[in-house]
Amino acid sequence: MEPEKIKQQLMEASQGLLMMSETDAPFEFYYHEKPKEEEFTGEIMVEWDGKPSGTRVQELALEDFLNRMINPHAEADQAAKEAAPRFKHLLQKLNELLQNPKAYKISDVNMPVYLIGKTPAGDYAGLKTLVVET
């Protein structure tokens, strides 16, 4: 599948959704040609994000990262409860379009988060957002 088609489908699935944290951030499309290295690692993601080598990166299963949005607490506000099915759809779309998609949280407080996986062509694509944790 062409990157533009992946972009279109992911942007449709994420339209209007905000990543819930101490700041609610939108999603944007992310694409990068396949790395020279054989195996994709979190360190490659750090490099692609422009952070210095050795910056902390946490690799998570998409289901674990999106769990709070897909299964909001009973005390969650109505907007979070209404967004849950849309986050489930987004998770399904990421798994449908990409091979082995994962979440990569980079840094400590203001964390860029990449929800990416391998495209059929061997490149990497997905969504980028921001999570603020203090």
Short mmCIF file of C-alpha atoms in Angstrom, two decimals:
data_model
loop_
_atom_site.label_atom_id
_atom_site.label_comp_id
_atom_site.label_asym_id
_atom_site.label_seq_id
_atom_site.Cartn_x
_atom_site.Cartn_y
_atom_site.Cartn_z
CA MET A 1 0.00 0.00 0.00
CA GLU A 2 1.28 3.47 -0.89
CA PRO A 3 2.23 5.88 1.94
CA GLU A 4 -0.47 8.34 0.84
CA LYS A 5 -3.18 5.69 1.22
CA ILE A 6 -1.85 4.73 4.66
CA LYS A 7 -1.78 8.41 5.62
CA GLN A 8 -5.34 8.96 4.43
CA GLN A 9 -6.72 5.98 6.36
CA LEU A 10 -4.81 6.78 9.58
CA MET A 11 -5.76 10.46 9.47
CA GLU A 12 -9.42 9.52 8.96
CA ALA A 13 -9.28 7.08 11.89
CA SER A 14 -7.61 9.65 14.18
CA GLN A 15 -9.56 12.74 13.07
CA GLY A 16 -10.79 14.66 16.10
CA LEU A 17 -9.11 12.32 18.60
CA LEU A 18 -6.77 13.76 21.22
CA MET A 19 -4.12 11.83 23.13
CA MET A 20 -5.20 12.22 26.74
CA SER A 21 -2.48 13.25 29.19
CA GLU A 22 -1.74 16.43 31.11
CA THR A 23 -2.12 18.10 27.73
CA ASP A 24 -4.46 16.79 25.09
CA ALA A 25 -2.52 16.52 21.84
CA PRO A 26 -3.71 15.69 18.33
CA PHE A 27 -2.25 12.97 16.11
CA GLU A 28 -0.24 13.65 12.99
CA PHE A 29 0.96 11.29 10.30
CA TYR A 30 4.57 10.06 10.47
CA TYR A 31 6.57 8.38 7.70
CA HIS A 32 10.23 7.41 7.40
CA GLU A 33 12.05 5.31 4.86
CA LYS A 34 13.34 1.99 6.14
CA PRO A 35 16.53 2.23 8.21
CA LYS A 36 19.86 0.98 6.93
CA GLU A 37 20.04 -1.39 9.90
CA GLU A 38 18.43 -4.80 9.58
CA GLU A 39 16.51 -4.58 12.84
CA PHE A 40 14.38 -1.60 13.86
CA THR A 41 15.04 -0.51 17.46
CA GLY A 42 13.94 2.21 19.86
CA GLU A 43 17.37 3.83 19.43
CA ILE A 44 16.59 4.32 15.72
CA MET A 45 13.33 6.02 16.72
CA VAL A 46 15.30 8.33 19.06
CA GLU A 47 17.59 9.23 16.17
CA TRP A 48 14.64 9.89 13.83
CA ASP A 49 13.10 12.15 16.50
CA GLY A 50 16.30 14.22 16.57
CA LYS A 51 17.17 13.42 20.18
CA PRO A 52 20.75 12.61 21.24
CA SER A 53 21.91 9.01 21.38
CA GLY A 54 21.18 7.50 24.78
CA THR A 55 17.89 9.37 25.24
CA ARG A 56 15.47 7.15 27.10
CA VAL A 57 12.87 5.42 24.94
CA GLN A 58 10.12 3.12 26.15
CA GLU A 59 8.70 0.56 23.72
CA LEU A 60 5.13 -0.56 24.42
CA ALA A 61 2.53 -2.74 22.77
CA LEU A 62 -0.11 -0.51 21.16
CA GLU A 63 -2.83 -2.20 23.21
CA ASP A 64 -1.01 -1.32 26.44
CA PHE A 65 -0.35 2.27 25.39
CA LEU A 66 -3.93 2.92 24.24
CA ASN A 67 -5.60 0.88 27.01
CA ARG A 68 -6.63 3.92 29.07
CA MET A 69 -8.31 5.51 26.03
CA ILE A 70 -9.99 2.29 24.90
CA ASN A 71 -11.16 1.32 28.40
CA PRO A 72 -11.80 4.57 30.30
CA HIS A 73 -12.42 4.39 34.05
CA ALA A 74 -15.99 4.57 35.27
CA GLU A 75 -15.20 8.06 36.65
CA ALA A 76 -13.92 9.32 33.27
CA ASP A 77 -15.71 12.25 31.69
CA GLN A 78 -18.29 11.75 28.97
CA ALA A 79 -15.90 12.83 26.20
CA ALA A 80 -13.44 10.08 27.14
CA LYS A 81 -16.21 7.49 27.18
CA GLU A 82 -17.50 8.63 23.80
CA ALA A 83 -13.97 8.54 22.31
CA ALA A 84 -13.31 4.94 23.43
CA PRO A 85 -14.88 3.23 20.37
CA ARG A 86 -12.97 5.59 18.09
CA PHE A 87 -9.69 4.69 19.82
CA LYS A 88 -10.58 1.00 19.36
CA HIS A 89 -11.09 1.68 15.66
CA LEU A 90 -7.74 3.51 15.51
CA LEU A 91 -6.00 0.54 17.13
CA GLN A 92 -7.64 -1.82 14.62
CA LYS A 93 -6.59 0.42 11.72
CA LEU A 94 -2.96 0.59 12.90
CA ASN A 95 -2.87 -3.20 13.22
CA GLU A 96 -4.53 -3.64 9.83
CA LEU A 97 -2.23 -1.30 7.88
CA LEU A 98 1.13 -1.89 9.57
CA GLN A 99 3.27 -4.87 10.50
CA ASN A 100 4.20 -5.18 14.18
CA PRO A 101 3.11 -1.66 15.21
CA LYS A 102 4.28 -0.44 18.60
CA ALA A 103 4.32 2.73 20.68
CA TYR A 104 7.64 4.47 21.31
CA LYS A 105 7.67 7.04 24.15
CA ILE A 106 10.75 9.24 23.97
CA SER A 107 12.20 11.32 26.85
CA ASP A 108 10.75 12.07 30.28
CA VAL A 109 8.20 14.90 30.74
CA ASN A 110 7.17 16.16 27.27
CA MET A 111 7.28 12.87 25.42
CA PRO A 112 6.85 12.56 21.70
CA VAL A 113 5.07 9.25 21.13
CA TYR A 114 5.19 7.38 17.84
CA LEU A 115 2.62 4.71 17.03
CA ILE A 116 4.40 3.15 14.10
CA GLY A 117 4.99 -0.07 12.28
CA LYS A 118 6.47 -1.41 9.08
CA THR A 119 4.66 -0.78 5.80
CA PRO A 120 4.38 -3.52 3.17
CA ALA A 121 7.25 -1.76 1.33
CA GLY A 122 9.50 -2.03 4.42
CA ASP A 123 9.34 1.65 5.37
CA TYR A 124 7.90 2.88 8.69
CA ALA A 125 4.69 4.84 9.10
CA GLY A 126 2.06 5.62 11.69
CA LEU A 127 1.07 8.46 13.95
CA LYS A 128 2.93 10.88 16.18
CA THR A 129 1.49 12.64 19.21
CA LEU A 130 2.66 14.17 22.49
CA VAL A 131 2.21 12.97 26.06
CA VAL A 132 2.99 15.17 29.06
CA GLU A 133 3.67 13.35 32.34
CA THR A 134 4.96 15.16 35.41
#
